[in-house]
Amino acid sequence: MFSDAERGVLAEIESALRRDDARFVAQFDEQRIGSRRWRPVEVTCMAALLVAIVVCASGGTAGAVAFLCLTSCATIVVTLRRAMNRRTQRSE
């Protein structure tokens, strides 16, 4: 835990950063907000895992493995595209 004096110093540093480079500080605000909610990619991965478990339990091991492979590839593609879009937005 921080003491009141340390919190005051941190608040001063944060306000100075917001004055000097608001774009830099906004970058961290966006990350903090985005990390608290489920992203569509995570939901897709969880749903794919559940479908694969059901398929595997019904006796279709090959189908479950194929489904997981396809879903994993799709998830990787979506994640990479989002990362590339974020980089291009930051550089503008």
Backbone as ProteinMPNN parsed JSONL, in Angstrom:
{"seq_chain_A": "MFSDAERGVLAEIESALRRDDARFVAQFDEQRIGSRRWRPVEVTCMAALLVAIVVCASGGTAGAVAFLCLTSCATIVVTLRRAMNRRTQRSE", "coords_chain_A": {"N_chain_A": [[0.835, -1.183, 0.0], [0.355, 2.252, -0.665], [1.478, 5.249, 0.894], [-0.179, 8.305, 1.942], [1.364, 10.477, 1.153], [2.944, 9.353, -0.857], [0.967, 8.676, -2.701], [0.14, 11.237, -3.369], [2.427, 12.227, -4.656], [2.527, 10.471, -6.847], [0.115, 11.189, -8.095], [0.738, 13.801, -8.862], [2.789, 13.288, -10.708], [1.346, 11.856, -12.629], [-0.508, 13.814, -13.494], [1.264, 15.657, -14.588], [2.301, 14.147, -16.687], [-0.046, 13.815, -18.195], [-0.454, 16.436, -19.005], [1.872, 16.943, -20.518], [2.099, 14.84, -22.427], [-0.504, 13.747, -23.623], [-1.44, 11.847, -25.386], [0.194, 9.631, -24.998], [-0.518, 8.878, -22.373], [-3.214, 8.288, -22.763], [-3.049, 5.956, -24.173], [-2.457, 4.022, -22.231], [-4.732, 4.223, -20.66], [-6.664, 3.158, -22.392], [-5.78, 0.502, -22.56], [-6.176, -0.359, -19.948], [-8.964, -0.194, -19.67], [-9.8, -1.968, -21.678], [-8.837, -4.426, -20.771], [-10.504, -5.417, -18.828], [-12.804, -6.647, -19.723], [-14.431, -9.337, -21.472], [-13.084, -10.357, -24.479], [-14.076, -10.72, -27.934], [-12.498, -12.67, -29.201], [-11.604, -14.28, -27.095], [-14.037, -15.297, -26.171], [-14.805, -16.765, -28.41], [-12.775, -18.712, -28.456], [-13.327, -20.09, -26.063], [-15.899, -21.082, -26.626], [-15.295, -22.728, -28.803], [-13.679, -24.626, -27.578], [-15.543, -25.837, -25.864], [-17.32, -26.955, -27.767], [-15.59, -28.747, -29.01], [-15.084, -30.491, -26.876], [-17.617, -31.613, -26.511], [-17.965, -32.898, -28.998], [-15.844, -34.691, -28.913], [-16.6, -36.215, -26.693], [-18.791, -37.484, -27.721], [-17.678, -39.355, -29.306], [-16.292, -38.643, -31.577], [-13.362, -38.127, -32.102], [-11.476, -37.374, -34.093], [-12.902, -35.43, -35.465], [-13.189, -33.517, -33.459], [-10.533, -32.739, -33.044], [-9.912, -31.681, -35.574], [-11.743, -29.565, -35.649], [-10.813, -27.981, -33.51], [-8.293, -27.267, -34.526], [-8.963, -25.727, -36.819], [-10.432, -23.655, -35.611], [-8.476, -22.567, -33.966], [-6.647, -21.578, -35.855], [-8.26, -19.623, -37.09], [-8.646, -17.92, -34.91], [-6.043, -17.013, -34.428], [-5.574, -15.588, -36.792], [-7.514, -13.536, -36.589], [-6.637, -12.256, -34.244], [-4.065, -11.359, -34.994], [-4.744, -9.589, -37.062], [-6.171, -7.639, -35.638], [-4.136, -6.667, -33.991], [-2.437, -5.562, -35.903], [-4.109, -3.557, -36.912], [-4.347, -1.922, -34.658], [-1.732, -0.995, -34.424], [-1.45, 0.498, -36.777], [-3.345, 2.474, -36.301], [-2.238, 3.786, -34.108], [0.05, 4.875, -35.219], [-0.877, 6.854, -36.812]], "CA_chain_A": [[0.0, 0.0, 0.0], [1.062, 3.525, -0.717], [1.088, 6.244, 1.89], [-0.837, 9.475, 1.35], [2.399, 11.29, 0.507], [3.323, 8.681, -2.098], [-0.155, 8.843, -3.626], [0.179, 12.628, -3.847], [3.524, 12.328, -5.629], [2.088, 9.764, -8.057], [-0.916, 12.01, -8.741], [1.441, 14.913, -9.516], [3.48, 12.745, -11.883], [0.326, 11.54, -13.629], [-1.047, 15.05, -14.08], [2.315, 16.225, -15.435], [2.327, 13.344, -17.915], [-1.243, 14.147, -18.983], [-0.224, 17.759, -19.618], [2.966, 16.915, -21.487], [1.902, 13.88, -23.516], [-1.821, 13.161, -23.388], [-1.599, 10.67, -26.25], [0.896, 8.539, -24.317], [-1.322, 8.476, -21.218], [-4.45, 7.691, -23.273], [-2.705, 4.595, -24.593], [-2.576, 3.166, -21.055], [-6.134, 4.226, -20.263], [-7.353, 2.221, -23.284], [-5.391, -0.852, -22.179], [-6.796, -0.67, -18.668], [-10.385, -0.409, -19.91], [-9.971, -3.155, -22.501], [-8.44, -5.674, -20.124], [-11.492, -5.827, -17.838], [-13.958, -7.298, -20.316], [-14.147, -10.47, -22.34], [-12.954, -10.0, -25.884], [-14.704, -11.725, -28.803], [-11.574, -13.772, -29.477], [-11.627, -15.165, -25.94], [-15.326, -15.978, -26.167], [-14.744, -17.743, -29.493], [-11.917, -19.813, -28.014], [-14.048, -20.87, -25.055], [-16.976, -21.792, -27.309], [-14.67, -23.784, -29.61], [-13.256, -25.671, -26.654], [-16.733, -26.565, -25.421], [-17.799, -27.762, -28.89], [-14.643, -29.851, -29.179], [-15.306, -31.449, -25.79], [-18.862, -32.333, -26.802], [-17.715, -33.787, -30.14], [-14.954, -35.75, -28.447], [-17.374, -37.071, -25.793], [-19.728, -38.29, -28.508], [-16.923, -40.377, -30.012], [-15.659, -38.13, -32.801], [-12.075, -37.528, -31.732], [-10.871, -36.721, -35.269], [-13.681, -34.213, -35.72], [-12.865, -32.536, -32.415], [-9.187, -32.23, -33.315], [-10.003, -30.829, -36.763], [-12.458, -28.349, -35.265], [-9.907, -27.157, -32.708], [-7.256, -26.716, -35.407], [-9.551, -24.658, -37.63], [-10.772, -22.535, -34.738], [-7.213, -21.946, -33.539], [-6.136, -20.789, -36.984], [-9.109, -18.439, -37.236], [-8.369, -17.033, -33.776], [-4.73, -16.399, -34.662], [-5.733, -14.599, -37.864], [-8.257, -12.388, -36.05], [-5.771, -11.566, -33.284], [-3.015, -10.65, -35.727], [-5.347, -8.441, -37.768], [-6.458, -6.589, -34.658], [-2.859, -6.082, -33.573], [-1.958, -4.719, -36.999], [-4.976, -2.378, -36.957], [-3.983, -1.036, -33.544], [-0.446, -0.356, -34.745], [-1.658, 1.534, -37.797], [-4.087, 3.574, -35.672], [-1.308, 4.53, -33.243], [1.047, 5.598, -36.007], [-1.52, 7.983, -37.522]], "C_chain_A": [[0.879, 1.245, 0.0], [0.573, 4.439, 0.4], [0.424, 7.417, 1.169], [0.166, 10.355, 0.61], [2.803, 10.678, -0.835], [2.215, 8.792, -3.14], [-0.176, 10.249, -4.206], [1.254, 12.819, -4.903], [3.135, 11.648, -6.936], [1.026, 10.55, -8.815], [-0.287, 13.2, -9.468], [2.15, 14.441, -10.781], [2.477, 12.455, -12.99], [-0.232, 12.794, -14.281], [-0.011, 15.731, -14.968], [2.424, 15.461, -16.749], [1.129, 13.661, -18.802], [-1.088, 15.497, -19.675], [0.779, 17.665, -20.762], [2.697, 16.01, -22.677], [0.598, 13.118, -23.283], [-2.024, 11.892, -24.21], [-0.944, 9.43, -25.602], [0.057, 8.004, -23.156], [-2.61, 7.795, -21.683], [-4.229, 6.248, -23.7], [-2.859, 3.621, -23.416], [-4.002, 3.129, -20.53], [-6.925, 3.225, -21.094], [-7.027, 0.788, -22.894], [-6.065, -1.263, -20.886], [-8.276, -0.975, -18.859], [-10.6, -1.712, -20.666], [-9.668, -4.453, -21.793], [-9.487, -6.184, -19.142], [-12.688, -6.568, -18.43], [-13.516, -8.453, -21.206], [-14.103, -9.987, -23.772], [-13.61, -11.081, -26.732], [-13.798, -12.913, -29.104], [-11.581, -14.771, -28.316], [-12.927, -15.956, -25.874], [-15.343, -17.066, -27.234], [-13.906, -18.952, -29.089], [-12.633, -20.694, -27.0], [-15.166, -21.685, -25.701], [-16.408, -22.954, -28.13], [-14.225, -24.941, -28.725], [-14.44, -26.497, -26.175], [-17.285, -27.458, -26.527], [-16.88, -28.967, -29.092], [-14.817, -30.907, -28.101], [-16.558, -32.28, -26.055], [-18.654, -33.323, -27.943], [-16.849, -34.964, -29.71], [-15.707, -36.724, -27.539], [-18.342, -37.959, -26.56], [-19.001, -39.309, -29.382], [-16.225, -39.897, -31.261], [-14.363, -37.408, -32.508], [-11.448, -36.787, -32.907], [-11.597, -35.42, -35.594], [-13.365, -33.126, -34.718], [-11.498, -31.915, -32.657], [-9.202, -31.294, -34.523], [-10.683, -29.511, -36.428], [-11.563, -27.422, -34.453], [-8.815, -26.524, -33.567], [-7.796, -25.547, -36.231], [-9.878, -23.427, -36.784], [-9.517, -21.813, -34.256], [-6.629, -21.082, -34.643], [-6.942, -19.509, -37.165], [-8.84, -17.434, -36.121], [-7.04, -16.313, -33.955], [-4.84, -15.313, -35.724], [-6.433, -13.349, -37.333], [-7.379, -11.58, -35.101], [-4.681, -10.777, -33.99], [-3.566, -9.444, -36.478], [-5.645, -7.305, -36.808], [-5.179, -5.896, -34.2], [-2.317, -5.154, -34.656], [-2.795, -3.45, -37.11], [-4.638, -1.401, -35.836], [-2.676, -0.306, -33.828], [-0.633, 0.75, -35.77], [-2.413, 2.718, -37.227], [-3.162, 4.414, -34.799], [-0.327, 5.361, -34.048], [0.444, 6.787, -36.745], [-1.527, 9.245, -36.743]], "O_chain_A": [[1.967, 1.281, 0.573], [-0.593, 4.401, 0.794], [0.461, 7.507, -0.059], [-0.151, 10.913, -0.441], [2.981, 11.39, -1.823], [2.49, 8.981, -4.325], [-0.473, 10.437, -5.386], [1.034, 13.483, -5.915], [3.385, 12.186, -8.015], [1.035, 10.575, -10.046], [-0.723, 13.565, -10.56], [2.113, 15.12, -11.808], [2.723, 12.768, -14.155], [-0.41, 12.83, -15.499], [-0.365, 16.318, -15.991], [2.617, 16.063, -17.805], [1.267, 13.765, -20.021], [-1.543, 15.675, -20.805], [0.57, 18.231, -21.834], [3.024, 16.36, -23.811], [0.606, 11.983, -22.805], [-2.706, 10.967, -23.769], [-1.485, 8.326, -25.667], [-0.058, 6.79, -22.987], [-3.051, 6.827, -21.065], [-5.132, 5.417, -23.595], [-3.346, 2.506, -23.603], [-4.438, 2.103, -20.007], [-7.773, 2.514, -20.555], [-7.917, -0.063, -22.897], [-6.483, -2.412, -20.747], [-8.789, -1.924, -18.267], [-11.497, -2.482, -20.323], [-10.196, -5.496, -22.18], [-9.358, -7.31, -18.66], [-13.517, -7.075, -17.673], [-12.363, -8.522, -21.633], [-15.004, -9.277, -24.22], [-13.697, -12.233, -26.307], [-14.276, -14.038, -29.248], [-11.565, -15.981, -28.542], [-12.92, -17.146, -25.559], [-15.84, -18.166, -26.991], [-14.291, -20.091, -29.353], [-12.55, -21.92, -27.077], [-15.359, -22.852, -25.359], [-16.983, -24.042, -28.146], [-14.381, -26.105, -29.094], [-14.351, -27.722, -26.088], [-17.679, -28.594, -26.263], [-17.353, -30.08, -29.319], [-14.708, -32.1, -28.384], [-16.564, -33.494, -25.851], [-19.114, -34.462, -27.866], [-17.099, -36.103, -30.105], [-15.477, -37.931, -27.608], [-18.678, -39.055, -26.111], [-19.644, -40.051, -30.125], [-15.608, -40.707, -31.954], [-14.287, -36.188, -32.655], [-10.939, -35.68, -32.732], [-10.968, -34.426, -35.957], [-13.281, -31.95, -35.073], [-11.321, -30.708, -32.495], [-8.577, -30.234, -34.496], [-10.243, -28.453, -36.877], [-11.552, -26.212, -34.68], [-8.453, -25.366, -33.355], [-7.155, -24.5, -36.326], [-9.628, -22.296, -37.199], [-9.503, -20.587, -34.151], [-6.166, -19.971, -34.385], [-6.374, -18.437, -37.369], [-8.811, -16.228, -36.365], [-6.934, -15.123, -33.659], [-4.262, -14.237, -35.575], [-5.994, -12.23, -37.598], [-7.379, -10.351, -35.152], [-4.404, -9.638, -33.616], [-2.925, -8.395, -36.525], [-5.402, -6.14, -37.122], [-5.151, -4.676, -34.041], [-1.798, -4.08, -34.354], [-2.254, -2.377, -37.374], [-4.644, -0.188, -36.045], [-2.537, 0.873, -33.504], [-0.04, 1.822, -35.645], [-2.159, 3.856, -37.621], [-3.296, 5.637, -34.76], [0.084, 6.436, -33.609], [1.177, 7.637, -37.249], [-2.032, 10.261, -37.219]]}, "name": "protein", "num_of_chains": 1, "seq": "MFSDAERGVLAEIESALRRDDARFVAQFDEQRIGSRRWRPVEVTCMAALLVAIVVCASGGTAGAVAFLCLTSCATIVVTLRRAMNRRTQRSE"}
